Amino acid sequence: MLRAIAAAQPGPVEEGTVGAGTGTVAFGWKGGIGVASRRLPRALDGYTVGVLVQANFGGVLQMAGLPVGQALGQYYLADVVEPGAADGSIMIVIATDAPLSDRNLARLARRGLAGLARTGAAFSDGSGDYALAFSTAESVRRTPERRAQLATVVELPNARVSPLFEAAIEATEEAILNALCMATTLTGHRGVTVEALPLERVAALVRAR
């Protein structure tokens, strides 16, 4: 992990069947890594919210309210599928430059699950759905110096965090869909093949809407 942090650099994040996303499955199709972000307008403080997901879960895929999974005939509980078909462990990481307290970061993380729900996730019994959030704002860092004495921490008040919640919901939903759209068909352990989401068929569904 320390090597990964040391090697981190700015720029586009690779999405799809990469890294920890290589072995993932989402809605029965190939899952993967997805990212998305939102920047609030200046009138709402101009903060940025970025989301990275490792999409690995099940349910009935929806894209902008369109029941894609149902239309394509691949979804949780269709024809009494085998137990565990909706299981998995999605990881949602939310970053922001807004100066949020630990309490409001926990609230922000929970909004990631609202974005997950928008995609049609089943939140099944065996599904581990994890979300965490952190702030890059220097004013809320708990440094050793601040912990050793009385310190002033500048943070955003509760009354101004709701726009960040909406940003986290939207970005999480988009990041999951990006993971699905960027993933490629993969044959892995024991020769098991997981097909990528058929984007041409999805596009046809959108056009016919």
Short mmCIF file of the C-alpha atoms (twelve columns), coordinates in Angstrom:
data_MODEL
# 
_entry.id   MODEL 
# 
loop_
_atom_site.group_PDB 
_atom_site.id 
_atom_site.type_symbol 
_atom_site.label_atom_id 
_atom_site.label_alt_id 
_atom_site.label_comp_id 
_atom_site.label_asym_id 
_atom_site.label_seq_id 
_atom_site.Cartn_x 
_atom_site.Cartn_y 
_atom_site.Cartn_z 
_atom_site.pdbx_PDB_model_num 
ATOM 1   C CA . MET A 1   0.000   0.000   0.000   1 
ATOM 2   C CA . LEU A 2   2.805   2.413   0.845   1 
ATOM 3   C CA . ARG A 3   4.399   1.745   -2.549  1 
ATOM 4   C CA . ALA A 4   1.082   2.493   -4.238  1 
ATOM 5   C CA . ILE A 5   0.767   5.779   -2.347  1 
ATOM 6   C CA . ALA A 6   4.346   6.734   -3.192  1 
ATOM 7   C CA . ALA A 7   3.766   5.938   -6.874  1 
ATOM 8   C CA . ALA A 8   0.495   7.884   -7.084  1 
ATOM 9   C CA . GLN A 9   0.391   10.606  -9.710  1 
ATOM 10  C CA . PRO A 10  -2.166  13.013  -11.182 1 
ATOM 11  C CA . GLY A 11  -4.043  12.313  -14.377 1 
ATOM 12  C CA . PRO A 12  -6.791  10.018  -15.672 1 
ATOM 13  C CA . VAL A 13  -7.472  6.824   -13.709 1 
ATOM 14  C CA . GLU A 14  -7.568  3.595   -15.697 1 
ATOM 15  C CA . GLU A 15  -11.013 1.996   -15.591 1 
ATOM 16  C CA . GLY A 16  -12.573 -1.378  -16.291 1 
ATOM 17  C CA . THR A 17  -10.790 -4.720  -16.004 1 
ATOM 18  C CA . VAL A 18  -7.710  -3.449  -14.200 1 
ATOM 19  C CA . GLY A 19  -6.066  -3.919  -10.812 1 
ATOM 20  C CA . ALA A 20  -8.440  -5.047  -8.080  1 
ATOM 21  C CA . GLY A 21  -11.262 -4.858  -10.616 1 
ATOM 22  C CA . THR A 22  -9.892  -7.783  -12.625 1 
ATOM 23  C CA . GLY A 23  -11.764 -10.451 -10.680 1 
ATOM 24  C CA . THR A 24  -15.040 -8.616  -10.150 1 
ATOM 25  C CA . VAL A 25  -18.564 -9.277  -11.420 1 
ATOM 26  C CA . ALA A 26  -21.438 -6.781  -11.358 1 
ATOM 27  C CA . PHE A 27  -25.048 -7.647  -12.205 1 
ATOM 28  C CA . GLY A 28  -23.771 -10.867 -13.801 1 
ATOM 29  C CA . TRP A 29  -21.532 -8.989  -16.233 1 
ATOM 30  C CA . LYS A 30  -17.861 -8.147  -15.934 1 
ATOM 31  C CA . GLY A 31  -17.297 -5.562  -13.223 1 
ATOM 32  C CA . GLY A 32  -14.217 -3.484  -12.606 1 
ATOM 33  C CA . ILE A 33  -12.837 -0.138  -11.531 1 
ATOM 34  C CA . GLY A 34  -14.798 3.026   -12.234 1 
ATOM 35  C CA . VAL A 35  -14.329 6.690   -11.401 1 
ATOM 36  C CA . ALA A 36  -16.390 9.869   -11.613 1 
ATOM 37  C CA . SER A 37  -16.453 13.307  -10.033 1 
ATOM 38  C CA . ARG A 38  -18.535 16.410  -9.510  1 
ATOM 39  C CA . ARG A 39  -17.476 20.020  -8.928  1 
ATOM 40  C CA . LEU A 40  -19.918 22.277  -7.146  1 
ATOM 41  C CA . PRO A 41  -20.597 25.724  -8.628  1 
ATOM 42  C CA . ARG A 42  -18.861 28.670  -6.990  1 
ATOM 43  C CA . ALA A 43  -22.141 29.744  -5.377  1 
ATOM 44  C CA . LEU A 44  -22.062 26.425  -3.476  1 
ATOM 45  C CA . ASP A 45  -18.428 26.822  -2.362  1 
ATOM 46  C CA . GLY A 46  -16.861 25.219  -5.463  1 
ATOM 47  C CA . TYR A 47  -15.678 22.040  -3.758  1 
ATOM 48  C CA . THR A 48  -14.970 18.816  -5.676  1 
ATOM 49  C CA . VAL A 49  -16.142 15.285  -4.896  1 
ATOM 50  C CA . GLY A 50  -14.388 12.358  -6.564  1 
ATOM 51  C CA . VAL A 51  -15.418 8.697   -6.372  1 
ATOM 52  C CA . LEU A 52  -13.591 5.462   -7.162  1 
ATOM 53  C CA . VAL A 53  -15.436 2.137   -7.038  1 
ATOM 54  C CA . GLN A 54  -14.566 -1.509  -7.327  1 
ATOM 55  C CA . ALA A 55  -17.858 -2.784  -8.752  1 
ATOM 56  C CA . ASN A 56  -18.531 -6.307  -7.471  1 
ATOM 57  C CA . PHE A 57  -22.175 -6.979  -6.568  1 
ATOM 58  C CA . GLY A 58  -25.538 -8.023  -7.985  1 
ATOM 59  C CA . GLY A 59  -29.091 -6.875  -8.509  1 
ATOM 60  C CA . VAL A 60  -31.145 -5.634  -11.457 1 
ATOM 61  C CA . LEU A 61  -29.084 -3.172  -13.486 1 
ATOM 62  C CA . GLN A 62  -30.663 0.226   -14.077 1 
ATOM 63  C CA . MET A 63  -29.115 3.021   -16.100 1 
ATOM 64  C CA . ALA A 64  -30.762 6.429   -15.653 1 
ATOM 65  C CA . GLY A 65  -33.918 4.600   -14.583 1 
ATOM 66  C CA . LEU A 66  -33.887 2.282   -17.611 1 
ATOM 67  C CA . PRO A 67  -34.271 -1.393  -16.483 1 
ATOM 68  C CA . VAL A 68  -31.341 -2.659  -18.546 1 
ATOM 69  C CA . GLY A 69  -30.851 -5.894  -16.623 1 
ATOM 70  C CA . GLN A 70  -34.482 -6.881  -16.983 1 
ATOM 71  C CA . ALA A 71  -34.553 -5.970  -20.677 1 
ATOM 72  C CA . LEU A 72  -31.433 -8.043  -21.351 1 
ATOM 73  C CA . GLY A 73  -32.733 -10.972 -19.291 1 
ATOM 74  C CA . GLN A 74  -29.829 -11.047 -16.847 1 
ATOM 75  C CA . TYR A 75  -30.612 -10.112 -13.282 1 
ATOM 76  C CA . TYR A 76  -30.820 -11.362 -9.714  1 
ATOM 77  C CA . LEU A 77  -33.622 -13.910 -9.089  1 
ATOM 78  C CA . ALA A 78  -34.448 -14.290 -12.785 1 
ATOM 79  C CA . ASP A 79  -35.747 -17.863 -13.182 1 
ATOM 80  C CA . VAL A 80  -34.676 -18.625 -9.585  1 
ATOM 81  C CA . VAL A 81  -30.950 -18.246 -10.097 1 
ATOM 82  C CA . GLU A 82  -28.440 -20.093 -7.957  1 
ATOM 83  C CA . PRO A 83  -27.856 -18.786 -4.401  1 
ATOM 84  C CA . GLY A 84  -25.212 -16.111 -4.122  1 
ATOM 85  C CA . ALA A 85  -25.716 -14.626 -7.582  1 
ATOM 86  C CA . ALA A 86  -26.134 -11.155 -6.088  1 
ATOM 87  C CA . ASP A 87  -23.269 -11.466 -3.633  1 
ATOM 88  C CA . GLY A 88  -19.983 -9.600  -3.781  1 
ATOM 89  C CA . SER A 89  -18.173 -6.785  -2.037  1 
ATOM 90  C CA . ILE A 90  -18.260 -3.373  -3.655  1 
ATOM 91  C CA . MET A 91  -15.768 -0.799  -2.408  1 
ATOM 92  C CA . ILE A 92  -16.664 2.892   -2.694  1 
ATOM 93  C CA . VAL A 93  -14.011 5.513   -1.943  1 
ATOM 94  C CA . ILE A 94  -15.121 9.150   -1.845  1 
ATOM 95  C CA . ALA A 95  -12.619 12.004  -1.761  1 
ATOM 96  C CA . THR A 96  -13.323 15.704  -1.368  1 
ATOM 97  C CA . ASP A 97  -11.409 18.911  -0.829  1 
ATOM 98  C CA . ALA A 98  -14.217 20.244  1.362   1 
ATOM 99  C CA . PRO A 99  -13.153 20.662  5.004   1 
ATOM 100 C CA . LEU A 100 -15.476 18.115  6.608   1 
ATOM 101 C CA . SER A 101 -15.423 16.766  10.146  1 
ATOM 102 C CA . ASP A 102 -15.108 13.031  10.723  1 
ATOM 103 C CA . ARG A 103 -18.849 12.935  11.429  1 
ATOM 104 C CA . ASN A 104 -19.747 14.601  8.139   1 
ATOM 105 C CA . LEU A 105 -17.285 12.416  6.246   1 
ATOM 106 C CA . ALA A 106 -19.160 9.399   7.605   1 
ATOM 107 C CA . ARG A 107 -22.407 10.982  6.405   1 
ATOM 108 C CA . LEU A 108 -20.839 11.620  2.985   1 
ATOM 109 C CA . ALA A 109 -19.743 7.978   2.743   1 
ATOM 110 C CA . ARG A 110 -23.293 6.791   3.418   1 
ATOM 111 C CA . ARG A 111 -24.506 8.817   0.427   1 
ATOM 112 C CA . GLY A 112 -22.332 6.610   -1.741  1 
ATOM 113 C CA . LEU A 113 -24.715 3.766   -0.912  1 
ATOM 114 C CA . ALA A 114 -27.575 5.875   -2.259  1 
ATOM 115 C CA . GLY A 115 -25.705 6.084   -5.569  1 
ATOM 116 C CA . LEU A 116 -25.220 2.319   -5.448  1 
ATOM 117 C CA . ALA A 117 -28.966 1.848   -4.954  1 
ATOM 118 C CA . ARG A 118 -29.689 3.968   -8.043  1 
ATOM 119 C CA . THR A 119 -27.946 1.373   -10.207 1 
ATOM 120 C CA . GLY A 120 -30.282 -1.399  -9.022  1 
ATOM 121 C CA . ALA A 121 -28.081 -3.069  -6.400  1 
ATOM 122 C CA . ALA A 122 -29.818 -5.800  -4.390  1 
ATOM 123 C CA . PHE A 123 -27.801 -5.348  -1.152  1 
ATOM 124 C CA . SER A 124 -28.153 -9.107  -0.701  1 
ATOM 125 C CA . ASP A 125 -27.374 -11.056 2.463   1 
ATOM 126 C CA . GLY A 126 -23.917 -12.095 1.281   1 
ATOM 127 C CA . SER A 127 -23.012 -8.758  -0.274  1 
ATOM 128 C CA . GLY A 128 -20.421 -6.666  1.529   1 
ATOM 129 C CA . ASP A 129 -21.087 -3.037  0.616   1 
ATOM 130 C CA . TYR A 130 -18.351 -0.732  1.902   1 
ATOM 131 C CA . ALA A 131 -17.988 3.023   1.570   1 
ATOM 132 C CA . LEU A 132 -15.452 5.400   3.060   1 
ATOM 133 C CA . ALA A 133 -14.768 9.090   2.617   1 
ATOM 134 C CA . PHE A 134 -11.837 11.369  3.319   1 
ATOM 135 C CA . SER A 135 -10.968 15.035  2.961   1 
ATOM 136 C CA . THR A 136 -7.782  16.494  1.531   1 
ATOM 137 C CA . ALA A 137 -8.394  19.842  3.263   1 
ATOM 138 C CA . GLU A 138 -5.418  20.807  5.406   1 
ATOM 139 C CA . SER A 139 -7.611  22.595  7.944   1 
ATOM 140 C CA . VAL A 140 -9.173  19.342  9.209   1 
ATOM 141 C CA . ARG A 141 -6.060  17.169  9.356   1 
ATOM 142 C CA . ARG A 142 -5.411  15.620  12.763  1 
ATOM 143 C CA . THR A 143 -1.654  16.142  12.869  1 
ATOM 144 C CA . PRO A 144 0.505   15.108  15.850  1 
ATOM 145 C CA . GLU A 145 0.964   18.785  16.681  1 
ATOM 146 C CA . ARG A 146 -2.778  19.417  16.777  1 
ATOM 147 C CA . ARG A 147 -3.371  16.314  18.850  1 
ATOM 148 C CA . ALA A 148 -0.807  17.426  21.421  1 
ATOM 149 C CA . GLN A 149 -2.468  20.724  22.310  1 
ATOM 150 C CA . LEU A 150 -5.543  22.890  21.925  1 
ATOM 151 C CA . ALA A 151 -6.102  23.500  18.219  1 
ATOM 152 C CA . THR A 152 -8.496  25.321  15.927  1 
ATOM 153 C CA . VAL A 153 -10.107 23.205  13.216  1 
ATOM 154 C CA . VAL A 154 -11.913 25.003  10.384  1 
ATOM 155 C CA . GLU A 155 -14.694 22.833  8.967   1 
ATOM 156 C CA . LEU A 156 -17.803 23.196  6.837   1 
ATOM 157 C CA . PRO A 157 -21.014 23.524  8.902   1 
ATOM 158 C CA . ASN A 158 -23.834 21.017  8.567   1 
ATOM 159 C CA . ALA A 159 -26.066 23.522  6.787   1 
ATOM 160 C CA . ARG A 160 -23.681 23.599  3.798   1 
ATOM 161 C CA . VAL A 161 -22.963 19.912  3.235   1 
ATOM 162 C CA . SER A 162 -26.136 18.844  1.384   1 
ATOM 163 C CA . PRO A 163 -24.787 19.794  -2.083  1 
ATOM 164 C CA . LEU A 164 -21.801 17.536  -1.377  1 
ATOM 165 C CA . PHE A 165 -24.190 14.701  -0.551  1 
ATOM 166 C CA . GLU A 166 -25.910 15.076  -3.929  1 
ATOM 167 C CA . ALA A 167 -22.522 15.179  -5.662  1 
ATOM 168 C CA . ALA A 168 -21.463 11.948  -3.934  1 
ATOM 169 C CA . ILE A 169 -24.686 10.181  -4.938  1 
ATOM 170 C CA . GLU A 170 -24.387 11.201  -8.589  1 
ATOM 171 C CA . ALA A 171 -20.666 10.462  -8.851  1 
ATOM 172 C CA . THR A 172 -21.020 7.025   -7.239  1 
ATOM 173 C CA . GLU A 173 -23.775 6.036   -9.649  1 
ATOM 174 C CA . GLU A 174 -21.724 7.228   -12.619 1 
ATOM 175 C CA . ALA A 175 -18.542 5.527   -11.407 1 
ATOM 176 C CA . ILE A 176 -20.341 2.169   -11.194 1 
ATOM 177 C CA . LEU A 177 -21.755 2.554   -14.696 1 
ATOM 178 C CA . ASN A 178 -18.316 3.583   -15.975 1 
ATOM 179 C CA . ALA A 179 -16.838 0.419   -14.463 1 
ATOM 180 C CA . LEU A 180 -19.388 -1.706  -16.318 1 
ATOM 181 C CA . CYS A 181 -19.022 0.144   -19.609 1 
ATOM 182 C CA . MET A 182 -15.217 0.048   -19.556 1 
ATOM 183 C CA . ALA A 183 -14.857 -3.590  -18.467 1 
ATOM 184 C CA . THR A 184 -13.990 -6.249  -21.029 1 
ATOM 185 C CA . THR A 185 -14.882 -9.941  -21.275 1 
ATOM 186 C CA . LEU A 186 -12.474 -12.034 -19.225 1 
ATOM 187 C CA . THR A 187 -11.728 -15.737 -18.840 1 
ATOM 188 C CA . GLY A 188 -10.255 -16.389 -15.427 1 
ATOM 189 C CA . HIS A 189 -9.922  -19.050 -12.740 1 
ATOM 190 C CA . ARG A 190 -10.863 -22.578 -13.872 1 
ATOM 191 C CA . GLY A 191 -11.730 -21.271 -17.305 1 
ATOM 192 C CA . VAL A 192 -14.769 -19.314 -16.146 1 
ATOM 193 C CA . THR A 193 -15.670 -16.567 -18.613 1 
ATOM 194 C CA . VAL A 194 -17.564 -13.444 -17.572 1 
ATOM 195 C CA . GLU A 195 -18.965 -11.448 -20.463 1 
ATOM 196 C CA . ALA A 196 -18.765 -7.677  -20.648 1 
ATOM 197 C CA . LEU A 197 -21.953 -5.638  -20.704 1 
ATOM 198 C CA . PRO A 198 -23.215 -5.672  -24.342 1 
ATOM 199 C CA . LEU A 199 -22.943 -1.947  -25.001 1 
ATOM 200 C CA . GLU A 200 -24.524 -2.060  -28.461 1 
ATOM 201 C CA . ARG A 201 -27.649 -3.661  -27.022 1 
ATOM 202 C CA . VAL A 202 -27.693 -1.117  -24.203 1 
ATOM 203 C CA . ALA A 203 -27.406 1.720   -26.724 1 
ATOM 204 C CA . ALA A 204 -30.335 0.260   -28.667 1 
ATOM 205 C CA . LEU A 205 -32.425 0.204   -25.484 1 
ATOM 206 C CA . VAL A 206 -31.588 3.844   -24.822 1 
ATOM 207 C CA . ARG A 207 -32.493 4.878   -28.374 1 
ATOM 208 C CA . ALA A 208 -35.813 3.030   -28.155 1 
ATOM 209 C CA . ARG A 209 -36.725 4.636   -24.856 1 
# 
